[in-house]
Amino acid sequence: MRSCRDVARLLSESLDHTLPWHVRLGLRMHLAMCGICRVSRRQTLALRKAFRCYGREDDPGEDTSVELPPEARERIRQRVREAAQRDRSASR
Amino acid sequence: MDPERWVDDHGDMLYRYALSRVHDDAAAQDLVQETFLAALKGGQQFAGRSTERTWLTGILRHKLVDLVRKESRQQSVEDMEATLAVEDELFDTGGRWRSRPPEWETDPFEALKNKEFRAVLQHCVQALPDGGREAFVLRELEGFDTDFLCKELDVSATNLWVILHRARLMLRACLSANWFEQRKVSS
């Protein structure tokens, strides 16, 4: 019988590749009997759903108050301007 | 194409994206700068601002992978042993849970709408150990698969899966302690 520690590791692994069928069966049996592993699995899957969207097109939120600090913005603007000018004079 | 507008039009958005993926503010600023410089070399024409935004985000993602490739090294035995602690904290010597994880009253996906949660999440990702953070970000946030990650991070699949497992446990513990457990509905 697998320990909860092993089950937790295998459940995480199942997110990254397909486990052999007999391992999946064993996990299902463990989950049927172990309420704590069920809670843990539920939370792991709920987090995965959030992580897949975080920062991307289907992110339900965004904190638009977070901005580039003014000195960083100016530094980057300057570098881009310099690089663009270099490109322009190189193509003449 | 007007590169000198890019920083004003897309700088903040790209910075927010970078902050959610890298270790700190300075690394995020560098990533944004690298993105714009790489975009200059691209020389594409775009009809609308949203496609420009999508294109620049795509470049940022590539620059992120480049950054990880440059900084990653083979996970040493010490690194693997250092992260063992998170499993030891959760499980006793018989492999049983030491305690039942508290139930969460809010859903993480819904919590993304909350600015404070986003700040906690960003902090928790940045707090992951080097190695674990890169693997977690590229796998869980960017969606790259095992084969790709084994190549970029120069680790075996078995080690990668353990690294990801422990990173997920650490992140969940951080989010639980700093957010979900503080949001009990008072009865």
PDB file of C-alpha atoms in Angstrom, chain A residues 75-91, chain B residues 3-4 6 33 36-41:
ATOM      1  CA  ARG A  75      16.108  53.989 -19.189  1.00  0.00           C
ATOM      2  CA  ILE A  76      14.337  51.467 -21.408  1.00  0.00           C
ATOM      3  CA  ARG A  77      12.905  54.187 -23.637  1.00  0.00           C
ATOM      4  CA  GLN A  78      16.415  55.582 -24.121  1.00  0.00           C
ATOM      5  CA  ARG A  79      17.890  52.176 -24.997  1.00  0.00           C
ATOM      6  CA  VAL A  80      15.131  51.461 -27.497  1.00  0.00           C
ATOM      7  CA  ARG A  81      15.552  54.898 -29.051  1.00  0.00           C
ATOM      8  CA  GLU A  82      19.327  54.409 -29.386  1.00  0.00           C
ATOM      9  CA  ALA A  83      18.934  50.945 -30.904  1.00  0.00           C
ATOM     10  CA  ALA A  84      16.283  52.176 -33.360  1.00  0.00           C
ATOM     11  CA  GLN A  85      18.509  55.084 -34.435  1.00  0.00           C
ATOM     12  CA  ARG A  86      21.476  52.734 -34.895  1.00  0.00           C
ATOM     13  CA  ASP A  87      19.329  50.527 -37.100  1.00  0.00           C
ATOM     14  CA  ARG A  88      18.162  53.499 -39.153  1.00  0.00           C
ATOM     15  CA  SER A  89      21.672  54.854 -39.782  1.00  0.00           C
ATOM     16  CA  ALA A  90      22.969  51.349 -40.542  1.00  0.00           C
ATOM     17  CA  SER A  91      20.401  50.904 -43.292  1.00  0.00           C
TER      18      SER A  91
ATOM     19  CA  PRO B   3       9.256  51.447 -31.604  1.00  0.00           C
ATOM     20  CA  GLU B   4       9.439  54.662 -29.632  1.00  0.00           C
ATOM     21  CA  TRP B   6       6.160  50.692 -27.613  1.00  0.00           C
ATOM     22  CA  GLN B  33      14.171  45.813 -22.184  1.00  0.00           C
ATOM     23  CA  PHE B  36      11.836  45.528 -26.937  1.00  0.00           C
ATOM     24  CA  LEU B  37      15.377  45.220 -28.321  1.00  0.00           C
ATOM     25  CA  ALA B  38      14.600  41.790 -29.797  1.00  0.00           C
ATOM     26  CA  ALA B  39      11.362  43.192 -31.256  1.00  0.00           C
ATOM     27  CA  LEU B  40      13.342  45.901 -33.053  1.00  0.00           C
ATOM     28  CA  LYS B  41      15.286  43.203 -34.873  1.00  0.00           C
TER      29      LYS B  41
END
